[in-house]
PDB file of C-alpha atoms in Angstrom:
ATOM      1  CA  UNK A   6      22.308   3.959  -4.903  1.00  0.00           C
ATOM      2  CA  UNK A   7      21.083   3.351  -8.438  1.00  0.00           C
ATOM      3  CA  UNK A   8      17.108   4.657  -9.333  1.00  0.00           C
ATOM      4  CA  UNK A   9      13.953   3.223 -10.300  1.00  0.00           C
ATOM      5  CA  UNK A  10      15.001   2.433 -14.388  1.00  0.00           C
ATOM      6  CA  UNK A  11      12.763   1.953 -16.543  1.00  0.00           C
ATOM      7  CA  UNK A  12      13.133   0.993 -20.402  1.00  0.00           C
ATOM      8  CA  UNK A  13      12.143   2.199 -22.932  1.00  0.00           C
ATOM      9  CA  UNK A  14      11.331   5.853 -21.862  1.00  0.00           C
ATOM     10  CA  UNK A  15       8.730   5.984 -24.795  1.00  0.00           C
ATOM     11  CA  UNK A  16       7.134   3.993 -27.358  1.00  0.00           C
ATOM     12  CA  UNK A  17       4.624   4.278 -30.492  1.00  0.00           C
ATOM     13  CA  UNK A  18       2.554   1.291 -31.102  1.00  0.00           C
ATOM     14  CA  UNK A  19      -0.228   0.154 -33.635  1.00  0.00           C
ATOM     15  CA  UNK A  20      -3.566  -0.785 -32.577  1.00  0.00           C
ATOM     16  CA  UNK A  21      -3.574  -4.828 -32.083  1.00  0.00           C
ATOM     17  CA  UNK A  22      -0.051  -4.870 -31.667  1.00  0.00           C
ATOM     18  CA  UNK A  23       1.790  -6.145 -28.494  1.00  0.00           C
ATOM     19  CA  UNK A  24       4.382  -4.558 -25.977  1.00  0.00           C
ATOM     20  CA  UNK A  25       6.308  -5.503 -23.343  1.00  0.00           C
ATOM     21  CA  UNK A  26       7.999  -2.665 -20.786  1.00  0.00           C
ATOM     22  CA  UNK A  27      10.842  -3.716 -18.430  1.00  0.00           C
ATOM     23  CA  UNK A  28      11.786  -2.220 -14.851  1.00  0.00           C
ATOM     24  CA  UNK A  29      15.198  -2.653 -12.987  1.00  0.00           C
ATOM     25  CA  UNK A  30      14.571  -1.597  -8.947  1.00  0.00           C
ATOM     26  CA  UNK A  31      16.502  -0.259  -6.625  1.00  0.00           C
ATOM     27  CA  UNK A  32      18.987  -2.869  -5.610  1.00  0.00           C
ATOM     28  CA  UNK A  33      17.498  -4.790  -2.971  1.00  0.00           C
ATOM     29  CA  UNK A  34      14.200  -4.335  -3.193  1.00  0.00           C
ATOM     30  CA  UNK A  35      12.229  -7.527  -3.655  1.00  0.00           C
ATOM     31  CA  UNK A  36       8.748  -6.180  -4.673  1.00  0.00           C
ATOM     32  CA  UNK A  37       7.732  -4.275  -7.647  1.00  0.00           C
ATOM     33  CA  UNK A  38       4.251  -2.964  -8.424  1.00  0.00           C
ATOM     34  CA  UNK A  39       3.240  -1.310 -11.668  1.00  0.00           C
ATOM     35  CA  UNK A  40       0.641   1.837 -12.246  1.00  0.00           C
ATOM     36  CA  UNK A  41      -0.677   3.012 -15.376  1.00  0.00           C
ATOM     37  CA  UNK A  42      -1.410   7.185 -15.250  1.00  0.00           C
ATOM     38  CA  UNK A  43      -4.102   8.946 -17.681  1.00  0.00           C
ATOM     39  CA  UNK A  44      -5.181  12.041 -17.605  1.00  0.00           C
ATOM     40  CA  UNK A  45      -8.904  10.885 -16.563  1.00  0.00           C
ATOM     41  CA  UNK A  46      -8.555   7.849 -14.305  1.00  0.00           C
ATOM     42  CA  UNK A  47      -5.163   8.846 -12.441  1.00  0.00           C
ATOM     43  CA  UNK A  48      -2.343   6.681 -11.103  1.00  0.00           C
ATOM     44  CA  UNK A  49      -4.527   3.181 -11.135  1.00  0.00           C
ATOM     45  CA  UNK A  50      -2.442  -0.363  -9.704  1.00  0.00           C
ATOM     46  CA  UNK A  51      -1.699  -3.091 -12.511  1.00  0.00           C
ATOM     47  CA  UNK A  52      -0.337  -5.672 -10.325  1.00  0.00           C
ATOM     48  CA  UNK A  53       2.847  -6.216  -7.546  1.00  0.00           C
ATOM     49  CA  UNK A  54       5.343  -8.551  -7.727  1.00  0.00           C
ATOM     50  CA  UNK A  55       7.329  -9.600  -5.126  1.00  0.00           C
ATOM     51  CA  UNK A  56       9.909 -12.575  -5.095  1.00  0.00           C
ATOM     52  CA  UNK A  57       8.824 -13.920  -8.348  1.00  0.00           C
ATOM     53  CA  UNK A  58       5.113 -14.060  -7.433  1.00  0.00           C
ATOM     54  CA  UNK A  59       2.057 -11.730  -8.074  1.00  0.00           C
ATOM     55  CA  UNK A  60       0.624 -10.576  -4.931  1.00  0.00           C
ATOM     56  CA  UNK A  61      -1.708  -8.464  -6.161  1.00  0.00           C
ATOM     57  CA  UNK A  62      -3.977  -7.563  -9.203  1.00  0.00           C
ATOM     58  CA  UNK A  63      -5.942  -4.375  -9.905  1.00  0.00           C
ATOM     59  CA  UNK A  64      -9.168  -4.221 -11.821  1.00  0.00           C
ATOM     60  CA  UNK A  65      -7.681  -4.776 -15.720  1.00  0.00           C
ATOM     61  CA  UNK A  66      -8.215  -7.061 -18.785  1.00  0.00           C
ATOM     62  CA  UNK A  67      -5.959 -10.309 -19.199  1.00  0.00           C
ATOM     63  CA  UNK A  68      -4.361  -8.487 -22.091  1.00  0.00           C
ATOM     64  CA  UNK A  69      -2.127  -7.107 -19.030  1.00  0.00           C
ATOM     65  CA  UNK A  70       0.279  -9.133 -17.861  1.00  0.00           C
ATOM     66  CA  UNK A  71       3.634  -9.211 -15.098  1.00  0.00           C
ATOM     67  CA  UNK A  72       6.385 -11.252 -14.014  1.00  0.00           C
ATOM     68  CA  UNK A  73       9.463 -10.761 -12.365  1.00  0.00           C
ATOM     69  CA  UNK A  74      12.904 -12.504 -12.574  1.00  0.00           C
ATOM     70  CA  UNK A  75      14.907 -14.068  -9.874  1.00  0.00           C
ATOM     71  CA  UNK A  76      17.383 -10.439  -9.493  1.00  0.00           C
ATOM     72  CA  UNK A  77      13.802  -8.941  -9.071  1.00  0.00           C
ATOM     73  CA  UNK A  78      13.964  -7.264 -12.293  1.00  0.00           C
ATOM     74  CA  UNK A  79      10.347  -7.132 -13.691  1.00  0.00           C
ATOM     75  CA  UNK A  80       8.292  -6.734 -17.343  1.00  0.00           C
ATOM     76  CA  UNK A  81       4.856  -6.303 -18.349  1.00  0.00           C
ATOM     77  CA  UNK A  82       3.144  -6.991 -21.537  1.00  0.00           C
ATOM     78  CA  UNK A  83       0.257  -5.309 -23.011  1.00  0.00           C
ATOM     79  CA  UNK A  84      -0.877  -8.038 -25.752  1.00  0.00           C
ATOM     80  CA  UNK A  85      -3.559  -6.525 -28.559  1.00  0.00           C
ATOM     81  CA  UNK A  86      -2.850  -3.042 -27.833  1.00  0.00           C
ATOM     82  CA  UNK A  87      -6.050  -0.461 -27.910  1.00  0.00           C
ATOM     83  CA  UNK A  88      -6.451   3.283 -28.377  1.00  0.00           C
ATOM     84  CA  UNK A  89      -7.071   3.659 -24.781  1.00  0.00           C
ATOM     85  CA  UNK A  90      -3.729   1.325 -23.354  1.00  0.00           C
ATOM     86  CA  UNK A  91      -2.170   4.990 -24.272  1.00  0.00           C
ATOM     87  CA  UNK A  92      -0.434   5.960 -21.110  1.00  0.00           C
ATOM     88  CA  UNK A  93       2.447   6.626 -18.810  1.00  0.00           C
ATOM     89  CA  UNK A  94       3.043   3.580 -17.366  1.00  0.00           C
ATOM     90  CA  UNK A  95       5.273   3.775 -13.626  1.00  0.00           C
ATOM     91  CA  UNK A  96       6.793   1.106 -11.821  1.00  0.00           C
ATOM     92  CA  UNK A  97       7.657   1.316  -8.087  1.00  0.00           C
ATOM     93  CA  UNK A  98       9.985  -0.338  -6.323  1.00  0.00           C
ATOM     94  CA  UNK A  99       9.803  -1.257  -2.652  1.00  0.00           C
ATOM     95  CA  UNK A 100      11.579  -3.263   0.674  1.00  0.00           C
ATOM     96  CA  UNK A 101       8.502  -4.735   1.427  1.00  0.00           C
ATOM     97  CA  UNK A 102       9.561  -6.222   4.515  1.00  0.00           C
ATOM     98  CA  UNK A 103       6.799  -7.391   6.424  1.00  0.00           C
ATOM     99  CA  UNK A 104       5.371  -5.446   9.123  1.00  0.00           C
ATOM    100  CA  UNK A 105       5.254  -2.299   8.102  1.00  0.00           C
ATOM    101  CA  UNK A 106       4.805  -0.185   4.894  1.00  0.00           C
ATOM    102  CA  UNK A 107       7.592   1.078   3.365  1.00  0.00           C
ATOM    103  CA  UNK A 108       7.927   3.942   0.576  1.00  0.00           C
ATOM    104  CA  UNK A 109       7.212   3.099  -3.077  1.00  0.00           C
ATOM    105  CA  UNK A 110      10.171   4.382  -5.086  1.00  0.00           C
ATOM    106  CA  UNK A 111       8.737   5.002  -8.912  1.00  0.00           C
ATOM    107  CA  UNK A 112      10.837   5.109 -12.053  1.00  0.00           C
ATOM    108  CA  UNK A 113      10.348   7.557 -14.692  1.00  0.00           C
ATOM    109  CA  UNK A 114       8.387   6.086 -16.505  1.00  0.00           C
ATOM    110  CA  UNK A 115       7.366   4.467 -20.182  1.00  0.00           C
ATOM    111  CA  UNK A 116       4.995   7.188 -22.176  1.00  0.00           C
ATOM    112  CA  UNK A 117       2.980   4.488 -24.565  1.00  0.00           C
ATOM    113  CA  UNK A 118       1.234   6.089 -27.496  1.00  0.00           C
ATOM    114  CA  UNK A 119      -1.316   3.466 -29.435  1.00  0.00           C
ATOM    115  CA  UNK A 120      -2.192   4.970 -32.781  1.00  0.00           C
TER     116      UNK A 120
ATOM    117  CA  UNK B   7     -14.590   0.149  -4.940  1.00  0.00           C
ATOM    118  CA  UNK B   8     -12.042   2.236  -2.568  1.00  0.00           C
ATOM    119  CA  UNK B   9     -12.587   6.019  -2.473  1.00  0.00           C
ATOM    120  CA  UNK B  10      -9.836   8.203  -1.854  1.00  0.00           C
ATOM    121  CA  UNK B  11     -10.330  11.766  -2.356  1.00  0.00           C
ATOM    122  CA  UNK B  12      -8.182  14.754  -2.369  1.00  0.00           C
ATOM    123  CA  UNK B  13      -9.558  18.487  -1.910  1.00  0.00           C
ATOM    124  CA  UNK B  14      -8.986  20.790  -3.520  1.00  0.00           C
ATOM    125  CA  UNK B  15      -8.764  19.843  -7.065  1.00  0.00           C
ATOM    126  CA  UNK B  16      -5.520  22.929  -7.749  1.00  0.00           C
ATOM    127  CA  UNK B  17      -4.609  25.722  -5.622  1.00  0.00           C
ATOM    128  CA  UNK B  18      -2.950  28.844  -6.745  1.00  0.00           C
ATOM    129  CA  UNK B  19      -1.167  30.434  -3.491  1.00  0.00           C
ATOM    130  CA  UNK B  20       1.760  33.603  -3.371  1.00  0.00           C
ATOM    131  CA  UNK B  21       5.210  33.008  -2.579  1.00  0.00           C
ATOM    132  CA  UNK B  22       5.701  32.876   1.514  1.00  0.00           C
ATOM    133  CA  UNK B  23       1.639  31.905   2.095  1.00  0.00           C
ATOM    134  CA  UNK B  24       1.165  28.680   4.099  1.00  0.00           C
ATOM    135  CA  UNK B  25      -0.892  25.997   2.488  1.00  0.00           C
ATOM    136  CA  UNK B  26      -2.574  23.029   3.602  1.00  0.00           C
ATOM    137  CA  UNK B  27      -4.451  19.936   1.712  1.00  0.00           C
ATOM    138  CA  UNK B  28      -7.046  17.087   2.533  1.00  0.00           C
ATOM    139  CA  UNK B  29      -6.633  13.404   1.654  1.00  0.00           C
ATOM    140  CA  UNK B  30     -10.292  11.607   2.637  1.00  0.00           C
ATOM    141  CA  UNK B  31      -9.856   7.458   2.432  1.00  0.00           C
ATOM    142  CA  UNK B  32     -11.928   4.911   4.075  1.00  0.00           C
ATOM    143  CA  UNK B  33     -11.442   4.289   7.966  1.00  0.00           C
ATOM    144  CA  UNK B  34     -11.747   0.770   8.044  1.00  0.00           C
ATOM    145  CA  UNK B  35      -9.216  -2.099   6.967  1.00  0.00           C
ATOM    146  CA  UNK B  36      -6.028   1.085   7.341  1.00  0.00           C
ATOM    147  CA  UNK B  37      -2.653   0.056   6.820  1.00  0.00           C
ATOM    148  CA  UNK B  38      -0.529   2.982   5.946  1.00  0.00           C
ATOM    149  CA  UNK B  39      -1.221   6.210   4.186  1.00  0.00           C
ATOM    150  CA  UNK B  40       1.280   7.787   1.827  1.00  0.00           C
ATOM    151  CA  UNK B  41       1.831  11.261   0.313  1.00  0.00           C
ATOM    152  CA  UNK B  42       3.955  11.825  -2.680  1.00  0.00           C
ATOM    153  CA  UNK B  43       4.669  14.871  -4.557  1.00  0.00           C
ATOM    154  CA  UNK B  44       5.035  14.482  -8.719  1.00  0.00           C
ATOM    155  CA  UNK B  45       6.335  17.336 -10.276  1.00  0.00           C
ATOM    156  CA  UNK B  46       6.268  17.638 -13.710  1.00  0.00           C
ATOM    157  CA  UNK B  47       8.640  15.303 -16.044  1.00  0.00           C
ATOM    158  CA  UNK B  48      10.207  14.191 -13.016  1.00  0.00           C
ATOM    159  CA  UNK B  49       8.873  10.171 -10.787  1.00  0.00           C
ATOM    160  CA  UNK B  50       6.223  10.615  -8.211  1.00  0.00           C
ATOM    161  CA  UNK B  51       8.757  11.494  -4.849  1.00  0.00           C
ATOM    162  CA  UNK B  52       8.105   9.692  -1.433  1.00  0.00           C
ATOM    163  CA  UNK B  53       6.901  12.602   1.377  1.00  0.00           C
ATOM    164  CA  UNK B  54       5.669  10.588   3.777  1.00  0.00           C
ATOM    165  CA  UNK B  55       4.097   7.094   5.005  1.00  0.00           C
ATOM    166  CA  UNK B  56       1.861   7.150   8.382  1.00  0.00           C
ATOM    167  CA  UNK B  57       0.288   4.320  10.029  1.00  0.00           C
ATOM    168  CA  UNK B  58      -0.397   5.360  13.082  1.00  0.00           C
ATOM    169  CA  UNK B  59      -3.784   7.169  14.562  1.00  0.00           C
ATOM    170  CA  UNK B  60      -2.588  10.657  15.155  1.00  0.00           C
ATOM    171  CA  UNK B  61       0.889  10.411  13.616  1.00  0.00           C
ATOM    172  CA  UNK B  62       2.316  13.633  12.599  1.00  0.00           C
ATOM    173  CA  UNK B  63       5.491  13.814  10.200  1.00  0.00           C
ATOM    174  CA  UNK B  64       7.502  16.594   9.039  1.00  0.00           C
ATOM    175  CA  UNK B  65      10.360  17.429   6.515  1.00  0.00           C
ATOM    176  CA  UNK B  66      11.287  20.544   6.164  1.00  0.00           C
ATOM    177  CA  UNK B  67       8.411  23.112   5.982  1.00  0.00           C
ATOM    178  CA  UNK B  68       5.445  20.066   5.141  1.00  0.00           C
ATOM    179  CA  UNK B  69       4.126  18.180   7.396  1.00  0.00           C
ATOM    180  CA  UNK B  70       1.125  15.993   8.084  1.00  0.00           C
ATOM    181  CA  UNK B  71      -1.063  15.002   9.917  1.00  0.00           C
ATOM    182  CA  UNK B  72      -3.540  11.590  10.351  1.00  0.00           C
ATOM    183  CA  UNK B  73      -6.598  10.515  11.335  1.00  0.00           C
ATOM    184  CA  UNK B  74      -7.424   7.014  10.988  1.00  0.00           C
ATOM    185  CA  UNK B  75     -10.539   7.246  12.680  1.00  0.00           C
ATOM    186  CA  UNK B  76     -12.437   9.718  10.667  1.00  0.00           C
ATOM    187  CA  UNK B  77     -10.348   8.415   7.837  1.00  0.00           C
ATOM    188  CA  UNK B  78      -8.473  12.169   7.093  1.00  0.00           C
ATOM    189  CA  UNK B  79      -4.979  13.284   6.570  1.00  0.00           C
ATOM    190  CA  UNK B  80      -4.163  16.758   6.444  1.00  0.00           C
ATOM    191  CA  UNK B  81      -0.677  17.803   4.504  1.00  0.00           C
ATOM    192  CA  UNK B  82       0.571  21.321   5.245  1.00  0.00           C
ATOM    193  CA  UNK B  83       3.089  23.821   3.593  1.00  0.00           C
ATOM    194  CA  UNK B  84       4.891  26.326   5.692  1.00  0.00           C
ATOM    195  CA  UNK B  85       5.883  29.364   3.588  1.00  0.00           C
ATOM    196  CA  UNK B  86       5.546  27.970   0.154  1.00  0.00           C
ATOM    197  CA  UNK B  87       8.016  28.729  -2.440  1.00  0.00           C
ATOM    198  CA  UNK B  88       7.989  28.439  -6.270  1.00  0.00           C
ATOM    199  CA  UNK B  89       9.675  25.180  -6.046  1.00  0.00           C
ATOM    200  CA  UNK B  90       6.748  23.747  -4.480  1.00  0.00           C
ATOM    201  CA  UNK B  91       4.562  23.658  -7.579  1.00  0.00           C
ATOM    202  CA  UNK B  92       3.736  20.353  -8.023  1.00  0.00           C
ATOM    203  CA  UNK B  93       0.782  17.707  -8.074  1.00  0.00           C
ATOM    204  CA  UNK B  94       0.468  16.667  -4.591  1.00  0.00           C
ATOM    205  CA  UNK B  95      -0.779  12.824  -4.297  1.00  0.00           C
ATOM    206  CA  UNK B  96      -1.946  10.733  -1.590  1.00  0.00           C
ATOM    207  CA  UNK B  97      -2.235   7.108  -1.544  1.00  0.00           C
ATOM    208  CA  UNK B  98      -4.611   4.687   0.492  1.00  0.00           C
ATOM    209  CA  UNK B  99      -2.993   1.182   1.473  1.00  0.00           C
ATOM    210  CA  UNK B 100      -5.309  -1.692   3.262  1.00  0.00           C
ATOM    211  CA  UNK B 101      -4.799  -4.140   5.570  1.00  0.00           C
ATOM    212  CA  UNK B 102      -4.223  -6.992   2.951  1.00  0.00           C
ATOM    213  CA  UNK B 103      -2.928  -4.781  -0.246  1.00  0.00           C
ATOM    214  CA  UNK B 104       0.864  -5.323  -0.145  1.00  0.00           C
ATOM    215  CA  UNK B 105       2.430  -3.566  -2.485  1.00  0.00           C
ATOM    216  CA  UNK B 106      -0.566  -2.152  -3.701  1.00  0.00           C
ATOM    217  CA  UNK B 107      -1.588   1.558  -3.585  1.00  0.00           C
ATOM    218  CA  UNK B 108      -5.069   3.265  -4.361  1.00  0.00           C
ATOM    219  CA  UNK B 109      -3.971   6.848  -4.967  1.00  0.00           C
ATOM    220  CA  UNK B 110      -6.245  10.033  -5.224  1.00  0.00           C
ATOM    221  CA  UNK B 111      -6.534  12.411  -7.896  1.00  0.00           C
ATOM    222  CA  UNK B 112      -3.818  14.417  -6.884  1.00  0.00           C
ATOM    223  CA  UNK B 113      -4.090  18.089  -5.867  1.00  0.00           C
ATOM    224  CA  UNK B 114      -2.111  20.327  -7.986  1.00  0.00           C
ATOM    225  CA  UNK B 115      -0.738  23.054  -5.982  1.00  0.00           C
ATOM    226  CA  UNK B 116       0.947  26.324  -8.093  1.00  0.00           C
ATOM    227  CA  UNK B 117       2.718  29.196  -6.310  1.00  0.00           C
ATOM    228  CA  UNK B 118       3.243  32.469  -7.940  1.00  0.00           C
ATOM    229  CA  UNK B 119       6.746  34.092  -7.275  1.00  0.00           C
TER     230      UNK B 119
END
């Protein structure tokens, strides 16, 4: 079975400038969350998508944004990009059937550099 | 604002010594705990997920342990080899997060051949 992908694998943007990151999960998995990783703050939740819908949002601006397409594919968008939107952003793909937890699989990553 | 703490920060340990780790995350609203391990360029990799008060999994020579009373989990390395060297994460899910996780800082664990 096919990884986590996730495109592009790196990226150099301008300050003010926008960019959007895609992720392809594992094939049957309906939910998808997103993490950006720094060195100082550690792997901190964006947002989960599952079936189309956000289920979940963690603590960051509206210039962060999700959505995910009907073969569960997802993107997210970074609009006005700032020196400190420099990161590795992960995405993590899951079953997410309900009752019980099941493993996060993550992709590789997209290594965002704002200059 | 959900706390989850790992201890220690690194560890250096010799090829063959036994190793263990803490994850501290709060007690109340527990749904699952998981522990990854990220190794350099590579994705985070699923260890475990434990939801159960007392649970104890194993693969291989780690293992862990949970306590979802005292809000603790304990993850363990049997004989570590050089391979091991990696940043070891656990992550704090709640009753009503989905698909979200609150990881810790990670402990980065290096062992010397």
């Amino acid at each position: 079975k096919a990884g986590v992908t996730q495109t592009p694998r790196y990226l150099i943007k301008t300050r003010g400038q926008q960019v959007t990151l895609s992720c392809s999960p594992i094939s049957g998995h309906r939910s998808v969350s997103w993490y950006q990783q720094t060195p100082g703050q550690g792997l901190q939740f964006l947002f989960e998508y599952f079936s189309e819908t956000q289920r979940n949002k963690g603590n960051f601006p509206g210039r962060f944004s999700g959505r995910q397409f009907s073969n569960s594919r997802s993107e997210m968008n970074v609009s006005t990009l700032e020196l400190g939107d420099s990161a590795l952003y992960l995405c993590a793909s899951s079953l997410a059937l309900a009752g019980r937890s099941y493993e996060q699989y993550f992709g590789p990553g997209t290594r965002l550099t704002v200059t | 604002i959900l706390n989850v703490e790992q201890s220690p920060q690194s560890l250096h340990v010799q090829e063959g010594d036994s190793t263990n780790f803490t994850c501290s995350f709060p007690s109340s609203n527990f749904y699952a705990l998981h522990w990854y391990r990220w190794e350099t360029a590579k994705s985070p990799e699923a260890l475990f997920v434990m939801t159960l008060n007392g649970d104890e999994k194993k693969k291989g020579r780690i293992s862990a342990t949970l306590n979802t009373k005292e809000g603790y989990s304990y993850l363990y390395i049997k004989g570590s080899q050089p391979e091991d060297s990696a940043t070891y994460l656990c992550a704090f899910r709640g009753g009503t997060s989905y698909g979200k996780l609150t990881f810790g800082q990670g402990t980065i664990l290096t062992v010397h051949p």
